[in-house]
Tab-separated table of C-alpha atoms in Angstrom:
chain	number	residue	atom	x	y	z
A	75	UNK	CA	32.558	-13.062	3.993
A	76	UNK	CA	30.326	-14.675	1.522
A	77	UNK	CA	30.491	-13.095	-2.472
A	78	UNK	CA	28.691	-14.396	-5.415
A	79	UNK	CA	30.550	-16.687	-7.346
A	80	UNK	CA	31.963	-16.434	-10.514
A	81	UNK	CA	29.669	-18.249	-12.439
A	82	UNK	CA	28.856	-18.855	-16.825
A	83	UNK	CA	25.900	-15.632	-17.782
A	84	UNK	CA	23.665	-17.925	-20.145
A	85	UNK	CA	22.144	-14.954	-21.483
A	86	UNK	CA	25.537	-13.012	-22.274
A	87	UNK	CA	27.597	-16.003	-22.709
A	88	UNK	CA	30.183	-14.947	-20.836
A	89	UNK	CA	31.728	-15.834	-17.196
A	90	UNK	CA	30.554	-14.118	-14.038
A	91	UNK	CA	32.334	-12.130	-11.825
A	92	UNK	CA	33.007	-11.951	-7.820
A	93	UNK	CA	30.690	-9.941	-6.006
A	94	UNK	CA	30.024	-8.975	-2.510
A	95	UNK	CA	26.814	-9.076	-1.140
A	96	UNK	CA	24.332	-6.144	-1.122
A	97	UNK	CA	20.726	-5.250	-0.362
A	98	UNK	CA	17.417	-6.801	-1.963
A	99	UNK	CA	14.991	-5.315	-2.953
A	100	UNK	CA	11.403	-6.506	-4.058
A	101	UNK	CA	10.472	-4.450	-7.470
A	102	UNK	CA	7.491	-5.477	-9.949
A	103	UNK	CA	7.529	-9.345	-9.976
A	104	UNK	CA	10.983	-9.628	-9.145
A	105	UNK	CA	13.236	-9.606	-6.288
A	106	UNK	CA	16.541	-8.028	-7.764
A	107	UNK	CA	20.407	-7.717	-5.517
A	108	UNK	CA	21.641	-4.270	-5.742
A	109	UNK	CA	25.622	-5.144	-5.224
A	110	UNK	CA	29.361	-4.070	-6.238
A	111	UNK	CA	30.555	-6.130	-9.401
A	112	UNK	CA	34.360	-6.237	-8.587
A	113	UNK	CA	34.875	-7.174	-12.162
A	114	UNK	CA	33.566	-3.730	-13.314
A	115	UNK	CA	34.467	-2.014	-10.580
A	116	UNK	CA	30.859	-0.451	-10.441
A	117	UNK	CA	27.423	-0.782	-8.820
A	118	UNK	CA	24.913	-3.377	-10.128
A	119	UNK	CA	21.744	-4.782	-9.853
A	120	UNK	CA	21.190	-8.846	-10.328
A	121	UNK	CA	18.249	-10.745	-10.585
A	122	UNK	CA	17.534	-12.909	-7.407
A	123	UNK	CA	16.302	-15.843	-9.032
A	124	UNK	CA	19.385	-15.990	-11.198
A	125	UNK	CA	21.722	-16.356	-8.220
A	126	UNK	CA	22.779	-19.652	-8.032
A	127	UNK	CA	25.102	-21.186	-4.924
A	128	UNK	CA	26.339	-18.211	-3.244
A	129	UNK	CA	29.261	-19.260	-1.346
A	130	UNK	CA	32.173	-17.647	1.116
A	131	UNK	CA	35.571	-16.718	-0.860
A	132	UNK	CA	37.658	-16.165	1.987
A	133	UNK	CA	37.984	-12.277	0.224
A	134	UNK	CA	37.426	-9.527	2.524
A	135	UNK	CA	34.539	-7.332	1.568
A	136	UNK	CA	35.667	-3.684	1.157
A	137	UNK	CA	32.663	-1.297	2.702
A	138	UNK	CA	31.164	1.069	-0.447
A	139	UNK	CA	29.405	4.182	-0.362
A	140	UNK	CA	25.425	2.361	-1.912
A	141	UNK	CA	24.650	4.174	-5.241
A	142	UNK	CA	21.492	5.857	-3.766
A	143	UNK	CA	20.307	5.899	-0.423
A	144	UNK	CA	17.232	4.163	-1.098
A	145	UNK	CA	18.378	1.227	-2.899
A	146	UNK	CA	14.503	0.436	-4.401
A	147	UNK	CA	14.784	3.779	-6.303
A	148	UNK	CA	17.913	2.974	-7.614
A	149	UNK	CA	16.865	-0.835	-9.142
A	150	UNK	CA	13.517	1.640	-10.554
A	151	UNK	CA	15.624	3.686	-12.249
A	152	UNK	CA	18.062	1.222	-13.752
A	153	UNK	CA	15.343	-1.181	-14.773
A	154	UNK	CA	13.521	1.443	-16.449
A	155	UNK	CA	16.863	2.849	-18.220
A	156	UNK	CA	17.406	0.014	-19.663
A	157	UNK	CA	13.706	-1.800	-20.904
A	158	UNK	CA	11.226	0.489	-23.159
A	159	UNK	CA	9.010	1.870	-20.825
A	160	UNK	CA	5.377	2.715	-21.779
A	161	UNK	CA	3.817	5.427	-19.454
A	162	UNK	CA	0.296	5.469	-18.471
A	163	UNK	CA	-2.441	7.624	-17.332
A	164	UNK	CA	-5.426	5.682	-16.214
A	165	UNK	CA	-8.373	7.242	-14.122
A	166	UNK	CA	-10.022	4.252	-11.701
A	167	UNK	CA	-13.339	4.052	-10.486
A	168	UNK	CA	-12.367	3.234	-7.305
A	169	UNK	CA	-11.258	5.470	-3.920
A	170	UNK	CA	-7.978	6.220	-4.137
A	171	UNK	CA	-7.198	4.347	-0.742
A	172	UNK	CA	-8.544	1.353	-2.178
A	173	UNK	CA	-6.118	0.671	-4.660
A	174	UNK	CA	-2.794	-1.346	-4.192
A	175	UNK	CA	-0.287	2.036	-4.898
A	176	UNK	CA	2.849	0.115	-4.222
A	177	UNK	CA	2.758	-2.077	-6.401
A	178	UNK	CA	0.870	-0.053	-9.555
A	179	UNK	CA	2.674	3.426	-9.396
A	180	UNK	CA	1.432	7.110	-8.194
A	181	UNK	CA	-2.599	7.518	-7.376
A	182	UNK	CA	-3.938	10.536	-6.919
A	183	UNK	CA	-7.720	11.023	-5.400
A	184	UNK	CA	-10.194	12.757	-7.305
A	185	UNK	CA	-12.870	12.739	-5.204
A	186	UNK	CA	-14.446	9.935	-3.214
A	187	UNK	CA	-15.537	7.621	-5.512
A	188	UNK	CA	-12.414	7.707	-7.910
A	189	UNK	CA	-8.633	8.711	-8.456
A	190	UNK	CA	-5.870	9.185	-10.935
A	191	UNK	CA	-2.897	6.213	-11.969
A	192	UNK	CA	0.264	7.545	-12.914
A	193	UNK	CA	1.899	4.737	-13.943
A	194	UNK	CA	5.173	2.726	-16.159
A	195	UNK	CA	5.742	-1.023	-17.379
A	196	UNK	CA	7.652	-2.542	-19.476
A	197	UNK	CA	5.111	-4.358	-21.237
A	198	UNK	CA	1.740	-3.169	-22.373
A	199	UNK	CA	0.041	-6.780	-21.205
A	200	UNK	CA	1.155	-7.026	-18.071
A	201	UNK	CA	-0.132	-3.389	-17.278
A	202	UNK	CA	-3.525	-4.571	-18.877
A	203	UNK	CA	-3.824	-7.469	-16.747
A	204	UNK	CA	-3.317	-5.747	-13.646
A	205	UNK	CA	-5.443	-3.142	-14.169
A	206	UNK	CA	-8.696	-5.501	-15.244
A	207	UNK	CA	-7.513	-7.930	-12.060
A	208	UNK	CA	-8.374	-4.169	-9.583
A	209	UNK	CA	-12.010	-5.405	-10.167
A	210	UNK	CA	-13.466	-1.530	-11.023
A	211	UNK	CA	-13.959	0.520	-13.688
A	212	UNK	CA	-11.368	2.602	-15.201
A	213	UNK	CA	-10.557	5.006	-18.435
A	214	UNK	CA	-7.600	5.162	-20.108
A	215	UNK	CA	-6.108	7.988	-21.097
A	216	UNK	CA	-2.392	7.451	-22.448
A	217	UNK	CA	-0.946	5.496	-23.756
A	218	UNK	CA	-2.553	4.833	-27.237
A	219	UNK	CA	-1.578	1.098	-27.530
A	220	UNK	CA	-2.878	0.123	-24.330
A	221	UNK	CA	-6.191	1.400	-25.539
A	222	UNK	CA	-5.609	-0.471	-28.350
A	223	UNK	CA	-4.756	-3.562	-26.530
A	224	UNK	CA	-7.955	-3.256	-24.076
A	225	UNK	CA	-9.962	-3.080	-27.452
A	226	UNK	CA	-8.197	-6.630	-28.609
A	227	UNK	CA	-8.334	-8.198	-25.633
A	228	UNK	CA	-12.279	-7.102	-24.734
A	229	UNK	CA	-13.269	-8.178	-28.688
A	230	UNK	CA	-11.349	-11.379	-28.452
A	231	UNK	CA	-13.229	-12.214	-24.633
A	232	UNK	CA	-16.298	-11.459	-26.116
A	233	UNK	CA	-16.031	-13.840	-29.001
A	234	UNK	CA	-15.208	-16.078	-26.700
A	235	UNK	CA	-18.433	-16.100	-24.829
A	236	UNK	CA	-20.006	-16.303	-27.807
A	237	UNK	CA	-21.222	-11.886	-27.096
């Protein structure tokens, strides 16, 4: 049986704690390890690329009922429970089928030549970048500072180029 080790939490600056394995589960950017924190005695979800040297304890690894059946909707809704979250409403000039739903959120067809984003991030940049990086045309709707962040970011390109 192989458990996390206890190991120092730079950003808590406290120890670690023992922890069996669990599921991973790809979500945003991030890989993340949904898994039972015998410390607290509670379901948690880890960062993969913060694991370092998992290695076998010789400690028998009690089978759990998972938090949710589908772990990925389980890390959504922690991650978003804990970060501000910034919802959006974008329409794309693009068929719906065309666009990369997975990994942006809920589309919704409007007709053939464009659809609907339902959409959340964390950060109104990131949700910016992605959504000039589709290559079409799109209106947004909600929320106010990612208008307001297109309008930066498409004056400051601009000056740039010397427009």
């Amino acid at each position: 049986m192989h458990h996390l080790p206890r190991s120092p939490c730079p950003a808590r600056g406290r120890g670690g704690r023992g922890r069996p394995p669990g599921r991973a589960v790809p979500a945003g950017r991030r890989r993340y390890l949904v898994a039972y924190d015998l410390g607290r005695d509670d379901w948690r979800i880890f960062r993969m690329d913060r694991v370092r040297r998992p290695r076998p304890t010789g400690v028998p690894n009690t089978p759990r009922r998972p938090p949710d059946e589908d772990a990925a909707a389980y890390v959504t809704r922690k991650l978003y429970s804990l970060a501000p979250t910034y919802r959006a409403l974008v329409t794309l000039r693009v068929p719906a089928d065309e666009v990369p739903a997975a990994r942006l959120g809920e589309v919704e067809p409007i007709d053939a030549y464009g659809c609907r984003l339902r959409t959340h991030t964390d950060t109104i940049e990131w949700l910016a970048q992605r959504l000039t990086m589709l290559g079409c045309e799109f209106t947004v709707h909600e929320p106010p500072e990612l208008v307001a962040y297109l309008r930066s970011l498409g004056a400051r390109a601009l000056r740039a180029t010397g427009g």
